[in-house]
mmCIF file of C-alpha atoms and ligand atoms in Angstrom:
data_model
loop_
_atom_site.group_PDB
_atom_site.id
_atom_site.type_symbol
_atom_site.label_atom_id
_atom_site.label_comp_id
_atom_site.label_asym_id
_atom_site.label_seq_id
_atom_site.Cartn_x
_atom_site.Cartn_y
_atom_site.Cartn_z
ATOM 1 C CA UNK A 1 69.512 113.478 100.939
ATOM 2 C CA UNK A 2 65.784 112.769 100.635
ATOM 3 C CA UNK A 3 65.300 109.060 101.145
ATOM 4 C CA UNK A 4 62.619 107.404 99.069
ATOM 5 C CA UNK A 5 61.402 104.057 100.291
ATOM 6 C CA UNK A 6 61.666 102.676 96.772
ATOM 7 C CA UNK A 7 64.765 101.674 94.922
ATOM 8 C CA UNK A 8 65.261 103.134 91.460
ATOM 9 C CA UNK A 9 65.179 100.599 88.655
ATOM 10 C CA UNK A 10 66.937 101.451 85.419
ATOM 11 C CA UNK A 11 67.380 99.643 82.117
ATOM 12 C CA UNK A 12 70.854 99.359 80.562
ATOM 13 C CA UNK A 13 72.392 102.639 81.709
ATOM 14 C CA UNK A 14 75.880 103.538 80.509
ATOM 15 C CA UNK A 15 78.829 104.296 82.721
ATOM 16 C CA UNK A 16 78.553 108.104 82.590
ATOM 17 C CA UNK A 17 75.058 108.035 83.985
ATOM 18 C CA UNK A 18 75.930 105.305 86.476
ATOM 19 C CA UNK A 19 78.773 107.429 87.862
ATOM 20 C CA UNK A 20 77.018 110.790 87.944
ATOM 21 C CA UNK A 21 73.563 109.712 89.082
ATOM 22 C CA UNK A 22 74.423 106.889 91.473
ATOM 23 C CA UNK A 23 78.097 106.495 92.505
ATOM 24 C CA UNK A 24 78.739 110.228 92.987
ATOM 25 C CA UNK A 25 75.393 110.756 94.714
ATOM 26 C CA UNK A 26 75.669 107.665 96.928
ATOM 27 C CA UNK A 27 72.357 106.388 95.587
ATOM 28 C CA UNK A 28 71.487 102.691 95.256
ATOM 29 C CA UNK A 29 70.034 101.423 91.978
ATOM 30 C CA UNK A 30 68.985 98.208 90.259
ATOM 31 C CA UNK A 31 70.135 97.954 86.652
ATOM 32 C CA UNK A 32 68.589 95.399 84.334
ATOM 33 C CA UNK A 33 69.321 94.553 80.711
ATOM 34 C CA UNK A 34 73.124 94.620 81.022
ATOM 35 C CA UNK A 35 73.985 91.031 81.818
ATOM 36 C CA UNK A 36 71.026 89.060 80.459
ATOM 37 C CA UNK A 37 73.119 87.489 77.681
ATOM 38 C CA UNK A 38 75.511 85.793 80.111
ATOM 39 C CA UNK A 39 75.818 82.012 79.715
ATOM 40 C CA UNK A 40 75.680 81.660 83.496
ATOM 41 C CA UNK A 41 71.873 82.081 83.426
ATOM 42 C CA UNK A 42 71.394 78.846 81.501
ATOM 43 C CA UNK A 43 74.293 76.964 83.034
ATOM 44 C CA UNK A 44 74.813 77.687 86.706
ATOM 45 C CA UNK A 45 73.284 75.627 89.481
ATOM 46 C CA UNK A 46 74.757 74.030 92.582
ATOM 47 C CA UNK A 47 74.625 70.745 90.650
ATOM 48 C CA UNK A 48 76.714 72.311 87.862
ATOM 49 C CA UNK A 49 79.367 73.510 90.326
ATOM 50 C CA UNK A 50 79.357 70.048 91.885
ATOM 51 C CA UNK A 51 79.986 68.399 88.521
ATOM 52 C CA UNK A 52 82.882 70.747 87.807
ATOM 53 C CA UNK A 53 84.607 70.172 91.124
ATOM 54 C CA UNK A 54 82.871 67.666 93.436
ATOM 55 C CA UNK A 55 85.658 67.265 96.008
ATOM 56 C CA UNK A 56 86.537 70.931 96.374
ATOM 57 C CA UNK A 57 86.298 72.084 99.992
ATOM 58 C CA UNK A 58 84.253 75.185 100.652
ATOM 59 C CA UNK A 59 83.253 77.019 103.799
ATOM 60 C CA UNK A 60 79.661 77.600 104.804
ATOM 61 C CA UNK A 61 78.344 79.762 107.638
ATOM 62 C CA UNK A 62 75.579 79.680 110.167
ATOM 63 C CA UNK A 63 74.576 83.067 111.534
ATOM 64 C CA UNK A 64 73.195 82.934 115.054
ATOM 65 C CA UNK A 65 72.187 85.862 117.214
ATOM 66 C CA UNK A 66 73.498 84.072 120.301
ATOM 67 C CA UNK A 67 76.569 82.226 119.030
ATOM 68 C CA UNK A 68 77.803 84.586 116.302
ATOM 69 C CA UNK A 69 79.043 83.059 113.049
ATOM 70 C CA UNK A 70 79.804 79.316 112.991
ATOM 71 C CA UNK A 71 81.910 78.033 110.101
ATOM 72 C CA UNK A 72 81.791 74.540 108.672
ATOM 73 C CA UNK A 73 83.857 73.006 105.909
ATOM 74 C CA UNK A 74 82.173 70.747 103.329
ATOM 75 C CA UNK A 75 82.886 69.523 99.809
ATOM 76 C CA UNK A 76 80.748 70.967 97.013
ATOM 77 C CA UNK A 77 79.248 67.493 96.611
ATOM 78 C CA UNK A 78 78.204 67.387 100.275
ATOM 79 C CA UNK A 79 76.894 70.932 100.067
ATOM 80 C CA UNK A 80 74.787 70.130 96.985
ATOM 81 C CA UNK A 81 73.188 67.247 98.883
ATOM 82 C CA UNK A 82 72.470 69.415 101.943
ATOM 83 C CA UNK A 83 70.743 72.033 99.777
ATOM 84 C CA UNK A 84 68.842 69.450 97.719
ATOM 85 C CA UNK A 85 67.558 67.677 100.815
ATOM 86 C CA UNK A 86 66.444 70.986 102.345
ATOM 87 C CA UNK A 87 64.625 72.154 99.193
ATOM 88 C CA UNK A 88 62.551 68.952 99.159
ATOM 89 C CA UNK A 89 61.046 70.073 102.435
ATOM 90 C CA UNK A 90 61.952 73.706 103.200
ATOM 91 C CA UNK A 91 61.214 74.714 106.803
ATOM 92 C CA UNK A 92 62.178 77.419 109.252
ATOM 93 C CA UNK A 93 63.479 75.278 112.128
ATOM 94 C CA UNK A 94 67.070 74.660 111.202
ATOM 95 C CA UNK A 95 68.379 76.359 108.086
ATOM 96 C CA UNK A 96 71.241 74.746 106.158
ATOM 97 C CA UNK A 97 74.592 76.549 106.327
ATOM 98 C CA UNK A 98 75.048 79.391 103.847
ATOM 99 C CA UNK A 99 78.057 79.490 101.552
ATOM 100 C CA UNK A 100 78.975 83.105 101.932
ATOM 101 C CA UNK A 101 81.865 85.222 100.622
ATOM 102 C CA UNK A 102 83.413 82.443 98.539
ATOM 103 C CA UNK A 103 86.045 83.519 95.943
ATOM 104 C CA UNK A 104 84.691 80.977 93.449
ATOM 105 C CA UNK A 105 86.201 82.520 90.274
ATOM 106 C CA UNK A 106 89.647 82.000 91.798
ATOM 107 C CA UNK A 107 88.751 78.426 92.815
ATOM 108 C CA UNK A 108 87.119 77.489 89.467
ATOM 109 C CA UNK A 109 88.484 79.888 86.799
ATOM 110 C CA UNK A 110 86.423 78.108 84.099
ATOM 111 C CA UNK A 111 83.403 80.048 85.427
ATOM 112 C CA UNK A 112 84.816 83.419 84.338
ATOM 113 C CA UNK A 113 83.851 82.830 80.702
ATOM 114 C CA UNK A 114 80.188 82.428 81.742
ATOM 115 C CA UNK A 115 79.911 86.068 82.823
ATOM 116 C CA UNK A 116 80.953 87.736 79.578
ATOM 117 C CA UNK A 117 80.729 90.480 78.561
ATOM 118 C CA UNK A 118 81.451 91.690 82.104
ATOM 119 C CA UNK A 119 80.462 95.361 82.633
ATOM 120 C CA UNK A 120 83.997 96.514 83.436
ATOM 121 C CA UNK A 121 83.074 100.071 82.436
ATOM 122 C CA UNK A 122 81.363 100.550 85.778
ATOM 123 C CA UNK A 123 84.609 99.949 87.681
ATOM 124 C CA UNK A 124 87.700 102.138 88.039
ATOM 125 C CA UNK A 125 90.436 101.088 85.561
ATOM 126 C CA UNK A 126 92.628 99.811 88.391
ATOM 127 C CA UNK A 127 90.239 96.889 88.892
ATOM 128 C CA UNK A 128 90.136 95.838 85.225
ATOM 129 C CA UNK A 129 93.208 93.628 85.475
ATOM 130 C CA UNK A 130 91.954 90.228 86.723
ATOM 131 C CA UNK A 131 88.794 91.879 88.116
ATOM 132 C CA UNK A 132 87.348 88.487 89.085
ATOM 133 C CA UNK A 133 89.794 88.201 91.977
ATOM 134 C CA UNK A 134 87.740 90.817 93.828
ATOM 135 C CA UNK A 135 84.464 88.873 93.489
ATOM 136 C CA UNK A 136 82.778 86.872 96.242
ATOM 137 C CA UNK A 137 79.966 84.333 95.802
ATOM 138 C CA UNK A 138 76.851 83.684 97.867
ATOM 139 C CA UNK A 139 75.373 80.238 97.276
ATOM 140 C CA UNK A 140 72.593 78.848 99.408
ATOM 141 C CA UNK A 141 69.153 77.421 100.003
ATOM 142 C CA UNK A 142 65.871 79.299 99.979
ATOM 143 C CA UNK A 143 65.266 81.055 103.295
ATOM 144 C CA UNK A 144 69.004 81.712 103.838
ATOM 145 C CA UNK A 145 69.566 84.985 105.605
ATOM 146 C CA UNK A 146 72.428 87.423 105.842
ATOM 147 C CA UNK A 147 71.783 89.594 108.903
ATOM 148 C CA UNK A 148 71.975 93.392 108.793
ATOM 149 C CA UNK A 149 75.505 94.688 108.166
ATOM 150 C CA UNK A 150 77.579 96.942 105.941
ATOM 151 C CA UNK A 151 80.548 95.783 103.874
ATOM 152 C CA UNK A 152 83.533 95.965 106.111
ATOM 153 C CA UNK A 153 85.969 98.081 104.038
ATOM 154 C CA UNK A 154 83.222 100.625 103.256
ATOM 155 C CA UNK A 155 83.512 99.787 99.582
ATOM 156 C CA UNK A 156 80.985 100.231 96.785
ATOM 157 C CA UNK A 157 79.218 96.971 95.985
ATOM 158 C CA UNK A 158 77.927 95.749 92.625
ATOM 159 C CA UNK A 159 75.858 92.640 93.219
ATOM 160 C CA UNK A 160 74.938 90.210 90.417
ATOM 161 C CA UNK A 161 71.926 87.917 90.824
ATOM 162 C CA UNK A 162 72.193 84.765 88.719
ATOM 163 C CA UNK A 163 69.834 82.106 90.106
ATOM 164 C CA UNK A 164 66.747 82.592 92.300
ATOM 165 C CA UNK A 165 65.396 85.775 93.871
ATOM 166 C CA UNK A 166 66.522 87.688 96.936
ATOM 167 C CA UNK A 167 64.622 90.020 99.200
ATOM 168 C CA UNK A 168 66.831 92.945 100.261
ATOM 169 C CA UNK A 169 66.161 95.425 103.032
ATOM 170 C CA UNK A 170 68.689 98.256 102.904
ATOM 171 C CA UNK A 171 69.249 101.446 104.885
ATOM 172 C CA UNK A 172 71.405 104.347 103.787
ATOM 173 C CA UNK A 173 74.426 105.269 105.942
ATOM 174 C CA UNK A 174 72.602 108.213 107.538
ATOM 175 C CA UNK A 175 70.257 105.715 109.241
ATOM 176 C CA UNK A 176 73.094 103.690 110.803
ATOM 177 C CA UNK A 177 72.538 105.531 114.074
ATOM 178 C CA UNK A 178 69.052 104.026 114.447
ATOM 179 C CA UNK A 179 70.126 100.418 113.919
ATOM 180 C CA UNK A 180 72.035 99.455 117.126
ATOM 181 C CA UNK A 181 75.516 98.501 116.071
ATOM 182 C CA UNK A 182 77.282 95.404 117.360
ATOM 183 C CA UNK A 183 81.042 95.546 116.727
ATOM 184 C CA UNK A 184 82.259 97.154 113.507
ATOM 185 C CA UNK A 185 79.837 95.989 110.846
ATOM 186 C CA UNK A 186 76.889 94.046 112.300
ATOM 187 C CA UNK A 187 73.609 95.405 113.719
ATOM 188 C CA UNK A 188 71.118 94.126 116.277
ATOM 189 C CA UNK A 189 68.017 95.130 114.310
ATOM 190 C CA UNK A 190 66.166 92.450 112.399
ATOM 191 C CA UNK A 191 64.506 94.635 109.745
ATOM 192 C CA UNK A 192 61.945 91.896 109.021
ATOM 193 C CA UNK A 193 60.753 91.868 112.631
ATOM 194 C CA UNK A 194 62.016 94.963 114.420
ATOM 195 C CA UNK A 195 61.605 94.899 118.188
ATOM 196 C CA UNK A 196 60.617 98.508 118.865
ATOM 197 C CA UNK A 197 60.510 97.970 122.624
ATOM 198 C CA UNK A 198 64.124 96.921 122.750
ATOM 199 C CA UNK A 199 65.277 99.199 119.935
ATOM 200 C CA UNK A 200 62.993 102.266 119.976
ATOM 201 C CA UNK A 201 65.260 104.447 117.802
ATOM 202 C CA UNK A 202 64.616 102.166 114.841
ATOM 203 C CA UNK A 203 61.260 103.873 114.327
ATOM 204 C CA UNK A 204 63.176 106.805 112.804
ATOM 205 C CA UNK A 205 64.937 104.576 110.264
ATOM 206 C CA UNK A 206 63.817 104.476 106.631
ATOM 207 C CA UNK A 207 64.334 100.918 105.364
ATOM 208 C CA UNK A 208 64.035 100.309 101.620
ATOM 209 C CA UNK A 209 62.714 96.876 100.720
ATOM 210 C CA UNK A 210 62.845 95.254 97.283
ATOM 211 C CA UNK A 211 63.373 92.012 95.381
ATOM 212 C CA UNK A 212 66.425 91.367 93.249
ATOM 213 C CA UNK A 213 65.696 89.019 90.334
ATOM 214 C CA UNK A 214 67.988 86.917 88.148
ATOM 215 C CA UNK A 215 69.629 89.250 85.620
ATOM 216 C CA UNK A 216 69.532 92.246 87.951
ATOM 217 C CA UNK A 217 72.584 94.200 89.002
ATOM 218 C CA UNK A 218 72.234 95.954 92.355
ATOM 219 C CA UNK A 219 74.524 98.859 93.201
ATOM 220 C CA UNK A 220 74.954 99.722 96.888
ATOM 221 C CA UNK A 221 77.009 102.775 97.899
ATOM 222 C CA UNK A 222 79.658 102.498 100.653
ATOM 223 C CA UNK A 223 78.247 102.029 104.137
ATOM 224 C CA UNK A 224 74.782 100.873 102.942
ATOM 225 C CA UNK A 225 73.275 98.560 105.564
ATOM 226 C CA UNK A 226 71.774 95.431 104.041
ATOM 227 C CA UNK A 227 69.762 92.434 105.221
ATOM 228 C CA UNK A 228 69.236 89.712 102.622
ATOM 229 C CA UNK A 229 66.758 86.833 102.488
ATOM 230 C CA UNK A 230 66.932 84.221 99.731
ATOM 231 C CA UNK A 231 63.482 83.466 98.361
ATOM 232 C CA UNK A 232 64.694 80.503 96.293
ATOM 233 C CA UNK A 233 67.843 78.397 95.959
ATOM 234 C CA UNK A 234 70.198 81.163 95.013
ATOM 235 C CA UNK A 235 73.510 81.929 93.343
ATOM 236 C CA UNK A 236 74.830 85.486 93.419
ATOM 237 C CA UNK A 237 78.190 87.185 93.449
ATOM 238 C CA UNK A 238 79.404 90.662 94.122
ATOM 239 C CA UNK A 239 82.396 92.833 93.504
ATOM 240 C CA UNK A 240 83.411 95.232 96.252
ATOM 241 C CA UNK A 241 85.418 98.180 94.954
ATOM 242 C CA UNK A 242 86.657 101.585 95.921
ATOM 243 C CA UNK A 243 86.879 104.861 94.085
ATOM 244 C CA UNK A 244 89.575 107.366 95.035
ATOM 245 C CA UNK A 245 86.964 109.166 97.101
ATOM 246 C CA UNK A 246 85.529 106.118 98.856
ATOM 247 C CA UNK A 247 88.940 104.789 99.855
ATOM 248 C CA UNK A 248 89.846 108.147 101.412
ATOM 249 C CA UNK A 249 86.498 108.250 103.247
ATOM 250 C CA UNK A 250 87.075 104.688 104.434
ATOM 251 C CA UNK A 251 90.511 105.535 105.792
ATOM 252 C CA UNK A 252 88.994 108.433 107.688
ATOM 253 C CA UNK A 253 86.690 105.849 109.294
ATOM 254 C CA UNK A 254 89.762 104.318 110.980
ATOM 255 C CA UNK A 255 89.185 107.092 113.506
ATOM 256 C CA UNK A 256 85.604 105.950 114.006
ATOM 257 C CA UNK A 257 86.289 102.374 115.029
ATOM 258 C CA UNK A 258 87.249 100.539 111.850
ATOM 259 C CA UNK A 259 89.462 97.592 112.882
ATOM 260 C CA UNK A 260 93.172 98.108 112.117
ATOM 261 C CA UNK A 261 93.225 95.103 109.794
ATOM 262 C CA UNK A 262 90.490 96.617 107.621
ATOM 263 C CA UNK A 263 92.381 99.892 107.473
ATOM 264 C CA UNK A 264 95.462 97.961 106.337
ATOM 265 C CA UNK A 265 93.518 96.563 103.353
ATOM 266 C CA UNK A 266 92.131 100.001 102.594
ATOM 267 C CA UNK A 267 95.664 101.395 102.678
ATOM 268 C CA UNK A 268 96.654 98.855 100.031
ATOM 269 C CA UNK A 269 93.720 99.942 97.861
ATOM 270 C CA UNK A 270 94.702 103.584 98.377
ATOM 271 C CA UNK A 271 98.219 102.781 97.197
ATOM 272 C CA UNK A 272 96.675 101.293 94.061
ATOM 273 C CA UNK A 273 93.896 103.756 93.286
ATOM 274 C CA UNK A 274 95.463 107.039 94.389
ATOM 275 C CA UNK A 275 99.205 106.366 94.033
ATOM 276 C CA UNK A 276 98.669 104.261 90.890
ATOM 277 C CA UNK A 277 100.707 101.260 92.002
ATOM 278 C CA UNK A 278 99.651 98.446 89.646
ATOM 279 C CA UNK A 279 97.285 95.717 90.880
ATOM 280 C CA UNK A 280 99.928 93.092 90.019
ATOM 281 C CA UNK A 281 101.948 94.429 92.954
ATOM 282 C CA UNK A 282 99.172 95.288 95.379
ATOM 283 C CA UNK A 283 97.107 92.099 95.037
ATOM 284 C CA UNK A 284 99.731 89.842 96.676
ATOM 285 C CA UNK A 285 99.255 91.770 99.895
ATOM 286 C CA UNK A 286 95.493 92.109 99.481
ATOM 287 C CA UNK A 287 94.817 88.425 98.743
ATOM 288 C CA UNK A 288 94.392 87.327 102.364
ATOM 289 C CA UNK A 289 91.458 89.768 102.660
ATOM 290 C CA UNK A 290 89.315 87.369 100.633
ATOM 291 C CA UNK A 291 89.484 84.810 103.409
ATOM 292 C CA UNK A 292 89.336 87.356 106.190
ATOM 293 C CA UNK A 293 85.935 88.965 105.677
ATOM 294 C CA UNK A 294 83.177 87.434 107.712
HETATM 295 O O1 AKG B 1 73.389 87.841 99.285
HETATM 296 C C1 AKG B 1 73.592 87.820 100.504
HETATM 297 O O2 AKG B 1 73.055 87.008 101.252
HETATM 298 C C2 AKG B 1 74.520 88.818 101.124
HETATM 299 C C3 AKG B 1 75.135 89.759 100.133
HETATM 300 C C4 AKG B 1 76.059 90.724 100.772
HETATM 301 O O3 AKG B 1 76.101 90.907 101.958
HETATM 302 C C5 AKG B 1 76.957 91.504 99.921
HETATM 303 O O4 AKG B 1 76.925 91.403 98.685
HETATM 304 O O5 AKG B 1 77.758 92.256 100.505
HETATM 305 FE FE1 FE2 B 2 77.404 92.610 102.442
#
């Protein structure tokens, strides 16, 4: 595929076009105009989540190149204070922890009504039943960073930006080989400051850099590498999902180093999507995945 260094931006495309032009072609896209009527845009803030459920425990992460991922557990009330204090005087020395991969719709189901109408059309029918169980939230301060990685089941990703802006740098799967992999899903390259002496192959990579704004939907095909920097206090969530094709491709990746546990979850999704076993049955086995992903 010819890689352009710009992301396509489209307004309100329907499902047929989304599938044929983007999902089938493995092409990322930003879609605007689909979710702008959601109540979440007027309502959601970390303060709002705090008021709904101040004592709820959540996990937040610190990503460090030397010590890996460190997890801490805080209440939403404590987290709101940490973020507030940081935003009064944002600096680069010590970033606050980043609340990352949080299944917030399952923890606070009252939030589901704030994201209606949800564009279910874009997803395979199998996901329509209680679709929100497959969503993960990203809530954090400005300057928060998610280092370069791909999503660990090699799923498609639809990413919804609600509050604040995010700077994405993505690379298509064909450029994985230039990015110096560490384990299954993480990469040594910092696309914002690539060290060409240490990582000379990166000069062949074709990073695509863009800003995702509130109201944008970003689609990333399976295996897309992404590095994300929050430009403001930010609330986003995603839904990771397979098609029949992507789940088969992902299972083939078991041979190329995918951890056995990930292949187990992909097998469950295969049973659902290809063998048509209803989500009511499959989800009980899949549930633990939501706490497993890093
Ligand atoms: O928003 C972020 O910081 C990370 C998002 C991400 O990695 C994802 O949606 O898979
Ligand atoms: Fe990701």
